[in-house]
Short mmCIF file of C-alpha atoms and ligand atoms in Angstrom, two decimals:
data_model
loop_
_atom_site.label_atom_id
_atom_site.label_comp_id
_atom_site.label_asym_id
_atom_site.label_seq_id
_atom_site.Cartn_x
_atom_site.Cartn_y
_atom_site.Cartn_z
CA UNK A 1224 104.03 61.20 160.13
CA UNK A 1225 100.54 61.32 158.87
CA UNK A 1226 100.53 59.56 155.42
CA UNK A 1227 97.76 57.06 155.54
CA UNK A 1228 94.58 57.94 153.38
CA UNK A 1229 91.47 56.06 153.94
CA UNK A 1230 88.85 55.65 151.27
CA UNK A 1231 85.57 54.43 152.64
CA UNK A 1232 83.14 53.43 149.97
CA UNK A 1233 79.55 53.91 150.95
CA UNK A 1234 77.85 55.07 147.65
CA UNK A 1235 76.05 51.60 147.13
CA UNK A 1236 72.19 51.31 147.07
CA UNK A 1237 71.97 48.21 149.09
CA UNK A 1238 69.86 46.34 146.69
CA UNK A 1239 70.21 43.08 148.20
CA UNK A 1240 69.70 44.26 151.70
CA UNK A 1241 66.46 46.00 150.61
CA UNK A 1242 66.29 48.52 153.42
CA UNK A 1243 64.54 51.30 151.38
CA UNK A 1244 67.55 53.36 152.11
CA UNK A 1245 71.24 53.25 151.26
CA UNK A 1246 73.02 50.37 153.04
CA UNK A 1247 75.69 52.48 154.52
CA UNK A 1248 72.75 54.53 156.47
CA UNK A 1249 71.06 51.40 157.79
CA UNK A 1250 71.21 51.10 161.54
CA UNK A 1251 73.38 48.56 163.35
CA UNK A 1252 73.48 48.65 167.21
CA UNK A 1253 72.37 52.37 167.32
CA UNK A 1254 74.55 53.63 164.65
CA UNK A 1255 74.46 53.69 160.77
CA UNK A 1256 76.91 51.00 159.26
CA UNK A 1257 79.48 53.72 157.87
CA UNK A 1258 79.86 55.25 161.16
CA UNK A 1259 80.85 51.91 162.67
CA UNK A 1260 83.60 51.70 160.03
CA UNK A 1261 84.56 55.51 160.53
CA UNK A 1262 85.09 54.91 164.34
CA UNK A 1263 87.53 51.94 163.68
CA UNK A 1264 89.18 54.07 160.97
CA UNK A 1265 89.81 56.97 163.01
CA UNK A 1266 91.87 55.24 165.53
CA UNK A 1267 94.25 53.96 162.64
CA UNK A 1268 97.91 55.41 163.41
CA UNK A 1269 99.25 57.92 160.99
CA UNK A 1270 95.80 58.67 159.53
CA UNK A 1271 96.14 61.48 156.92
CA UNK A 1272 92.55 61.85 155.70
CA UNK A 1273 89.22 60.07 155.33
CA UNK A 1274 87.44 60.35 152.05
CA UNK A 1275 84.11 58.71 152.06
CA UNK A 1276 82.11 58.06 148.67
CA UNK A 1277 78.48 58.53 149.16
CA UNK A 1278 75.23 58.38 147.16
CA UNK A 1279 74.94 61.90 145.43
CA UNK A 1280 71.32 62.24 146.52
CA UNK A 1281 71.94 61.34 149.97
CA UNK A 1282 74.89 63.69 150.93
CA UNK A 1283 72.88 65.37 153.48
CA UNK A 1284 72.36 62.25 155.52
CA UNK A 1285 75.97 61.53 155.85
CA UNK A 1286 77.28 65.20 156.22
CA UNK A 1287 76.53 65.58 160.06
CA UNK A 1288 78.32 62.36 161.14
CA UNK A 1289 81.40 63.10 159.00
CA UNK A 1290 81.46 66.62 160.41
CA UNK A 1291 81.21 65.16 163.97
CA UNK A 1292 84.28 63.08 163.33
CA UNK A 1293 86.22 65.59 161.36
CA UNK A 1294 89.20 67.34 163.12
CA UNK A 1295 92.23 69.74 162.46
CA UNK A 1296 94.22 66.59 162.31
CA UNK A 1297 92.19 64.43 160.23
CA UNK A 1298 89.75 65.88 157.90
CA UNK A 1299 86.65 63.68 157.00
CA UNK A 1300 85.40 64.57 153.64
CA UNK A 1301 82.41 63.31 151.37
CA UNK A 1302 82.48 62.92 147.68
CA UNK A 1303 79.52 61.75 145.38
CA UNK A 1304 80.14 58.01 144.33
CA UNK A 1305 79.81 56.81 141.02
CA UNK A 1306 77.74 53.92 139.20
CA UNK A 1307 80.16 51.49 140.10
CA UNK A 1308 82.12 50.77 143.21
CA UNK A 1309 85.30 51.24 141.13
CA UNK A 1310 83.99 54.75 140.05
CA UNK A 1311 83.07 55.54 143.36
CA UNK A 1312 86.85 54.87 144.49
CA UNK A 1313 88.13 56.92 141.38
CA UNK A 1314 86.06 59.86 142.36
CA UNK A 1315 87.36 59.53 146.05
CA UNK A 1316 90.93 59.25 144.80
CA UNK A 1317 90.67 62.43 142.63
CA UNK A 1318 89.59 64.55 145.68
CA UNK A 1319 91.75 63.45 148.38
CA UNK A 1320 94.55 65.98 149.51
CA UNK A 1321 98.01 65.27 147.94
CA UNK A 1322 100.90 64.16 150.34
CA UNK A 1323 99.90 60.54 151.52
CA UNK A 1324 101.92 57.63 150.79
CA UNK A 1325 99.40 54.70 151.63
CA UNK A 1326 95.95 54.39 150.70
CA UNK A 1327 93.68 51.76 152.29
CA UNK A 1328 90.33 51.32 150.55
CA UNK A 1329 87.30 49.94 152.64
CA UNK A 1330 83.81 48.86 152.07
CA UNK A 1331 81.28 50.57 154.55
CA UNK A 1332 79.33 47.34 154.18
CA UNK A 1333 82.25 45.73 156.37
CA UNK A 1334 81.15 47.75 159.20
CA UNK A 1335 82.78 45.72 161.94
CA UNK A 1336 86.42 45.44 160.69
CA UNK A 1337 88.60 46.32 163.64
CA UNK A 1338 91.21 49.02 163.64
CA UNK A 1339 93.72 46.22 164.11
CA UNK A 1340 92.86 44.91 160.65
CA UNK A 1341 93.62 48.44 159.22
CA UNK A 1342 96.66 48.45 160.98
CA UNK A 1343 97.84 45.04 159.84
CA UNK A 1344 97.08 46.06 156.17
CA UNK A 1345 98.94 49.27 156.49
CA UNK A 1346 101.85 47.91 158.06
CA UNK A 1347 102.25 45.24 155.48
CA UNK A 1348 102.00 48.00 152.61
CA UNK A 1349 104.88 49.80 154.51
CA UNK A 1350 107.13 46.75 154.96
CA UNK A 1351 106.53 45.19 151.28
CA UNK A 1352 105.81 48.19 149.07
CA UNK A 1353 103.12 45.60 147.60
CA UNK A 1354 99.40 45.80 147.47
CA UNK A 1355 97.98 44.04 150.38
CA UNK A 1356 94.75 41.98 150.53
CA UNK A 1357 93.14 40.66 153.76
CA UNK A 1358 91.91 37.07 153.30
CA UNK A 1359 90.35 34.24 154.90
CA UNK A 1360 90.64 30.58 154.00
CA UNK A 1361 87.78 28.73 152.36
CA UNK A 1362 86.40 26.10 154.77
CA UNK A 1363 83.56 24.70 152.73
CA UNK A 1364 84.05 21.98 150.07
CA UNK A 1365 83.62 24.09 146.73
CA UNK A 1366 81.98 22.70 143.72
CA UNK A 1367 81.97 23.62 140.10
CA UNK A 1368 78.50 23.33 138.63
CA UNK A 1369 76.62 23.79 135.39
CA UNK A 1370 73.07 24.81 136.49
CA UNK A 1371 72.08 21.86 138.54
CA UNK A 1372 74.81 19.48 137.49
CA UNK A 1373 77.82 19.21 139.60
CA UNK A 1374 80.94 19.12 137.26
CA UNK A 1375 83.76 18.76 139.77
CA UNK A 1376 85.17 19.46 143.38
CA UNK A 1377 87.53 22.54 143.34
CA UNK A 1378 90.57 22.13 145.25
CA UNK A 1379 90.33 24.68 148.03
CA UNK A 1380 93.79 24.90 149.18
CA UNK A 1381 94.56 27.66 146.92
CA UNK A 1382 91.44 29.47 147.34
CA UNK A 1383 91.03 32.68 149.51
CA UNK A 1384 87.97 34.88 150.53
CA UNK A 1385 88.85 38.70 149.86
CA UNK A 1386 88.03 41.13 152.28
CA UNK A 1387 88.70 44.81 152.86
CA UNK A 1388 90.63 47.31 153.80
CA UNK A 1389 92.97 46.53 150.82
CA UNK A 1390 95.88 48.62 150.97
CA UNK A 1391 98.36 50.06 148.35
CA UNK A 1392 101.39 52.34 147.97
CA UNK A 1393 99.31 55.58 147.02
CA UNK A 1394 101.22 56.51 143.91
CA UNK A 1395 101.02 52.82 142.58
CA UNK A 1396 97.19 52.80 143.15
CA UNK A 1397 96.76 56.12 141.43
CA UNK A 1398 98.64 54.69 138.49
CA UNK A 1399 96.62 51.52 138.38
CA UNK A 1400 93.28 53.51 138.46
CA UNK A 1401 94.61 55.69 135.74
CA UNK A 1402 95.29 52.57 133.75
CA UNK A 1403 91.95 50.81 134.50
CA UNK A 1404 90.30 54.19 133.23
CA UNK A 1405 91.55 53.53 130.03
CA UNK A 1406 89.62 50.36 129.49
CA UNK A 1407 86.16 51.48 130.91
CA UNK A 1408 84.51 48.33 129.70
CA UNK A 1409 86.28 46.02 132.22
CA UNK A 1410 84.77 46.49 135.67
CA UNK A 1411 86.77 45.40 138.95
CA UNK A 1412 84.73 44.39 141.97
CA UNK A 1413 87.75 44.82 144.27
CA UNK A 1414 90.83 47.00 144.24
CA UNK A 1415 93.50 44.21 144.32
CA UNK A 1416 92.05 42.69 141.17
CA UNK A 1417 92.49 46.01 139.44
CA UNK A 1418 95.89 46.54 140.90
CA UNK A 1419 97.12 43.09 139.95
CA UNK A 1420 95.47 43.57 136.26
CA UNK A 1421 98.08 46.72 135.92
CA UNK A 1422 100.80 44.32 136.52
CA UNK A 1423 101.25 45.15 140.05
CA UNK A 1424 102.16 42.76 142.89
CA UNK A 1425 99.52 41.87 145.56
CA UNK A 1426 100.31 40.00 148.76
CA UNK A 1427 97.88 38.76 151.42
CA UNK A 1428 97.72 39.03 155.26
CA UNK A 1429 95.18 37.18 157.46
CA UNK A 1430 91.66 38.91 157.54
CA UNK A 1431 89.22 38.97 160.11
CA UNK A 1432 85.88 36.99 160.35
CA UNK A 1433 84.17 39.93 161.66
CA UNK A 1434 84.90 41.85 158.61
CA UNK A 1435 82.48 39.98 156.78
CA UNK A 1436 80.28 42.11 154.15
CA UNK A 1437 76.87 42.77 155.22
CA UNK A 1438 74.81 42.09 152.08
CA UNK A 1439 71.84 40.50 152.93
CA UNK A 1440 68.97 40.83 155.82
CA UNK A 1441 70.54 37.68 157.63
CA UNK A 1442 73.96 39.29 157.55
CA UNK A 1443 72.72 42.27 159.05
CA UNK A 1444 70.99 40.17 161.88
CA UNK A 1445 74.18 38.16 162.30
CA UNK A 1446 76.02 41.66 162.66
CA UNK A 1447 73.26 42.80 165.37
CA UNK A 1448 73.84 39.55 167.14
CA UNK A 1449 77.48 40.29 167.47
CA UNK A 1450 76.72 43.67 169.47
CA UNK A 1451 74.03 41.89 171.72
CA UNK A 1452 76.33 39.22 172.87
CA UNK A 1453 77.27 40.64 176.11
CA UNK A 1454 74.52 40.44 178.99
CA UNK A 1455 74.75 42.39 182.33
CA UNK A 1456 72.61 42.54 185.34
CA UNK A 1457 72.04 45.25 187.83
CA UNK A 1458 70.05 45.86 191.02
CA UNK A 1459 68.47 48.99 192.32
CA UNK A 1460 66.33 49.78 195.30
CA UNK A 1461 64.32 52.92 196.60
CA UNK A 1462 62.31 53.83 199.54
CA UNK A 1463 59.84 56.66 200.20
CA UNK A 1464 57.71 57.27 203.11
CA UNK A 1465 53.97 58.02 202.99
CA UNK A 1466 52.84 61.54 203.15
CA UNK A 1467 52.35 62.56 206.68
CA UNK A 1468 48.83 64.49 205.72
CA UNK A 1469 47.56 61.31 204.02
CA UNK A 1470 46.95 63.19 200.57
CA UNK A 1471 45.95 60.88 197.62
CA UNK A 1472 46.67 59.79 194.95
CA UNK A 1473 49.87 57.73 195.07
CA UNK A 1474 52.02 57.83 191.93
CA UNK A 1475 53.88 54.55 191.50
CA UNK A 1476 55.20 52.85 188.56
CA UNK A 1477 54.37 55.70 186.50
CA UNK A 1478 50.57 55.73 187.09
CA UNK A 1479 48.06 57.09 189.67
CA UNK A 1480 46.77 54.74 192.38
CA UNK A 1481 43.63 56.67 193.26
CA UNK A 1482 42.76 55.28 196.57
CA UNK A 1483 46.43 55.06 197.99
CA UNK A 1484 48.23 57.64 200.16
CA UNK A 1485 51.07 59.69 198.16
CA UNK A 1486 54.60 59.05 198.99
CA UNK A 1487 56.89 61.94 199.89
CA UNK A 1488 59.96 62.76 197.85
CA UNK A 1489 61.82 65.61 196.15
CA UNK A 1490 60.69 64.18 192.71
CA UNK A 1491 57.22 62.44 192.55
CA UNK A 1492 58.39 59.75 194.99
CA UNK A 1493 57.93 56.94 192.40
CA UNK A 1494 59.79 54.32 194.19
CA UNK A 1495 59.20 51.77 191.43
CA UNK A 1496 60.59 54.02 188.63
CA UNK A 1497 63.63 55.07 190.70
CA UNK A 1498 64.47 51.42 191.51
CA UNK A 1499 64.38 50.67 187.73
CA UNK A 1500 66.39 53.59 186.86
CA UNK A 1501 69.14 52.37 189.40
CA UNK A 1502 68.85 48.94 188.23
CA UNK A 1503 69.48 49.83 184.69
CA UNK A 1504 72.35 52.35 185.46
CA UNK A 1505 74.05 49.65 187.54
CA UNK A 1506 73.79 47.12 184.75
CA UNK A 1507 75.35 49.33 182.47
CA UNK A 1508 78.10 50.38 184.85
CA UNK A 1509 76.71 53.99 184.64
CA UNK A 1510 76.55 54.88 188.32
CA UNK A 1511 73.27 55.62 189.92
CA UNK A 1512 70.33 58.01 189.76
CA UNK A 1513 71.80 60.61 192.17
CA UNK A 1514 74.94 60.77 190.15
CA UNK A 1515 73.36 61.11 186.85
CA UNK A 1516 70.13 63.32 187.52
CA UNK A 1517 71.05 64.94 190.95
CA UNK A 1518 67.49 64.12 192.24
CA UNK A 1519 67.77 67.04 194.69
CA UNK A 1520 68.51 69.59 191.71
CA UNK A 1521 65.72 72.22 191.40
CA UNK A 1522 64.95 71.26 187.91
CA UNK A 1523 63.87 67.62 189.02
CA UNK A 1524 61.49 69.10 191.89
CA UNK A 1525 58.29 67.14 191.37
CA UNK A 1526 59.86 65.49 188.10
CA UNK A 1527 57.96 62.35 187.29
CA UNK A 1528 59.78 58.80 187.29
CA UNK A 1529 59.24 58.90 183.48
CA UNK A 1530 61.75 61.82 183.06
CA UNK A 1531 64.41 59.64 184.84
CA UNK A 1532 63.52 56.52 182.89
CA UNK A 1533 63.66 58.41 179.46
CA UNK A 1534 67.16 60.04 180.50
CA UNK A 1535 68.39 56.60 181.50
CA UNK A 1536 67.39 54.98 178.30
CA UNK A 1537 69.28 57.57 176.41
CA UNK A 1538 72.37 56.96 178.35
CA UNK A 1539 72.26 53.33 177.81
CA UNK A 1540 71.45 53.46 174.09
CA UNK A 1541 74.52 55.96 173.61
CA UNK A 1542 76.63 53.21 175.31
CA UNK A 1543 75.52 50.57 173.17
CA UNK A 1544 73.23 48.86 175.40
CA UNK A 1545 69.44 47.88 175.23
CA UNK A 1546 67.08 46.50 177.75
CA UNK A 1547 65.91 42.96 177.96
CA UNK A 1548 63.79 43.08 180.74
CA UNK A 1549 63.19 44.33 184.25
CA UNK A 1550 61.65 42.61 187.38
CA UNK A 1551 60.32 44.77 190.41
CA UNK A 1552 59.24 43.70 193.88
CA UNK A 1553 57.53 46.30 196.14
CA UNK A 1554 57.74 45.67 199.77
CA UNK A 1555 55.21 46.98 202.39
CA UNK A 1556 51.75 46.64 203.58
CA UNK A 1557 50.21 49.08 201.09
CA UNK A 1558 49.52 49.57 198.07
CA UNK A 1559 47.62 46.47 197.29
CA UNK A 1560 49.29 45.71 194.01
CA UNK A 1561 47.12 42.93 192.59
CA UNK A 1562 44.15 45.01 191.36
CA UNK A 1563 46.59 47.59 189.75
CA UNK A 1564 49.41 44.99 188.49
CA UNK A 1565 48.35 44.88 184.85
CA UNK A 1566 48.00 48.54 184.36
CA UNK A 1567 51.37 49.21 186.28
CA UNK A 1568 53.11 46.48 184.23
CA UNK A 1569 51.91 47.81 181.02
CA UNK A 1570 52.76 51.47 181.79
CA UNK A 1571 56.42 50.66 183.05
CA UNK A 1572 56.81 48.16 179.89
CA UNK A 1573 55.74 51.03 177.54
CA UNK A 1574 58.15 53.52 179.26
CA UNK A 1575 61.19 51.01 179.38
CA UNK A 1576 60.60 49.57 176.02
CA UNK A 1577 61.10 45.97 177.16
CA UNK A 1578 58.85 43.72 179.59
CA UNK A 1579 58.57 44.99 183.18
CA UNK A 1580 56.92 42.61 185.62
CA UNK A 1581 55.83 43.89 189.28
CA UNK A 1582 55.28 41.73 192.33
CA UNK A 1583 54.84 42.67 196.00
CA UNK A 1584 55.44 41.21 199.36
CA UNK A 1585 55.12 42.27 202.98
CA UNK A 1586 57.67 42.04 205.98
CA UNK A 1587 55.23 39.94 208.34
CA UNK A 1588 54.69 43.34 210.28
CA UNK A 1589 58.22 44.05 210.82
CA UNK A 1590 60.21 47.32 210.59
CA UNK A 1591 59.24 50.62 208.95
CA UNK A 1592 57.50 48.80 206.06
CA UNK A 1593 55.41 46.50 208.45
CA UNK A 1594 54.34 49.68 210.25
CA UNK A 1595 53.22 51.07 206.98
CA UNK A 1596 55.58 54.17 207.20
CA UNK A 1597 56.52 53.83 203.62
CA UNK A 1598 57.09 51.52 200.73
CA UNK A 1599 60.32 49.92 199.27
CA UNK A 1600 61.07 48.83 195.95
CA UNK A 1601 63.68 46.47 194.65
CA UNK A 1602 64.44 46.13 190.87
CA UNK A 1603 66.71 44.01 188.92
CA UNK A 1604 67.55 44.57 185.30
CA UNK A 1605 69.06 42.60 182.36
CA UNK A 1606 70.53 44.51 179.53
CA UNK A 1607 72.55 43.58 176.37
CA UNK A 1608 75.16 45.17 174.25
CA UNK A 1609 78.58 45.36 173.05
CA UNK A 1610 81.41 44.67 175.38
CA UNK A 1611 83.56 47.69 175.27
N1 CTP B 1108 79.60 50.93 146.62
C1 CTP B 1108 79.92 52.23 146.12
N2 CTP B 1108 79.64 52.56 144.96
C2 CTP B 1108 78.76 51.96 144.09
C3 CTP B 1108 78.56 50.48 144.53
C4 CTP B 1108 78.97 50.13 145.64
O1 CTP B 1108 80.66 52.86 146.89
N3 CTP B 1108 78.40 52.36 142.99
C5 CTP B 1108 80.20 50.39 147.79
C6 CTP B 1108 79.02 50.11 148.77
O2 CTP B 1108 78.61 51.29 149.49
C7 CTP B 1108 79.68 49.04 149.65
C8 CTP B 1108 80.86 48.31 148.91
O3 CTP B 1108 80.94 49.35 147.70
O4 CTP B 1108 80.32 49.66 150.67
C9 CTP B 1108 80.67 46.87 148.50
O5 CTP B 1108 79.39 46.92 147.59
P1 CTP B 1108 78.03 46.23 147.94
O6 CTP B 1108 78.23 45.15 149.32
O7 CTP B 1108 77.75 45.31 146.54
O8 CTP B 1108 76.99 47.13 148.40
P2 CTP B 1108 75.76 47.75 147.47
O9 CTP B 1108 76.13 47.91 146.02
O10 CTP B 1108 75.30 48.79 147.99
O11 CTP B 1108 74.68 46.54 147.63
P3 CTP B 1108 74.00 45.71 146.43
O12 CTP B 1108 74.88 45.28 145.46
O13 CTP B 1108 73.06 44.91 147.21
O14 CTP B 1108 72.88 46.88 145.80
MG1 MG B 1109 76.74 46.23 144.86
#
């Protein structure tokens, strides 16, 4: 039975973050903050509807994302927020469809709260019939001060850090909001305090460290760090033969090598670019160049390595990965890399958006590379991202 309404408050301006755009729209690991929250919310069991309070003048920036996640089962709707957080929630409650039994209110600024936390809070509301607040213990020693003067040490045993999502029986929360509206001069910064003030009971469940509120730039950097914590490496190789007719120029590492013989290939034969693509795809666990781009497909005839690199970077980004660096080694007698190294590295670095280094070696005259029949490239890539 779908009976859980989630109100996501995203109508703040993010003054303390100072990003120049509303905080909920600020990018974190490739997605706006509120989209992270929305993704966790959409996996909550028995979800009834999601209402997002957004800054009135930024409706159009939120609408496409909301539409993308909205479905016949769970409708994601936007409402203009108010002057205060409390008013934003009142506006959201006013437009929610009727028929829900539990309301969970969540700050978009707590972008990394997990679905499990929403479930924990929702279940506790269902079992207790009370308001439910996720909390963390206070670990620091807390002081009472008057300006610089320290007055006392506060006993922290009974102190808790309040988080969201906070959960309530829907009818009771609506009644508490109606009651609070009668005293507009009193402003509540969270729902559990508004709920308690109306004489209703609030209990706590254990919160979650990663549900911390992103308020300042260091908070955003800490959140970003969380997503960059997984490192993966990948390897890729490619071999192309030199054109039998000896035509020039060679295209390798995304640039022209004017005095070197071209490589054959269905595409432009850029063995460096292709090895880099395979290394990146391997690192991300996304298969290989053939599987993703069908290098024998007609649309890729003569395609430059740049096309495959761009496509690969898009795939990586949409899977939450970013490139740290790439290292390439060319194997063969020709081309001579030294005079072109700077230009080749600069071009590949620009294409990949992370440092690419290029080295070279020979095979002591052995095999097809020692016979100058072709060139081989071996690449390794290091990528970082969120472990999914
Ligand atoms: N919020 C809201 N409507 C408001 C004020 C705040 O919906 N009028 C939301 C914010 O979008 C945020 C949450 O309430 O998700 C907690 O607020 P806060 O962290 O203070 O965010 P901002 O108000 O945006 O930030 P700041 O106070 O730095 O301007
Ligand atoms: Mg605020």
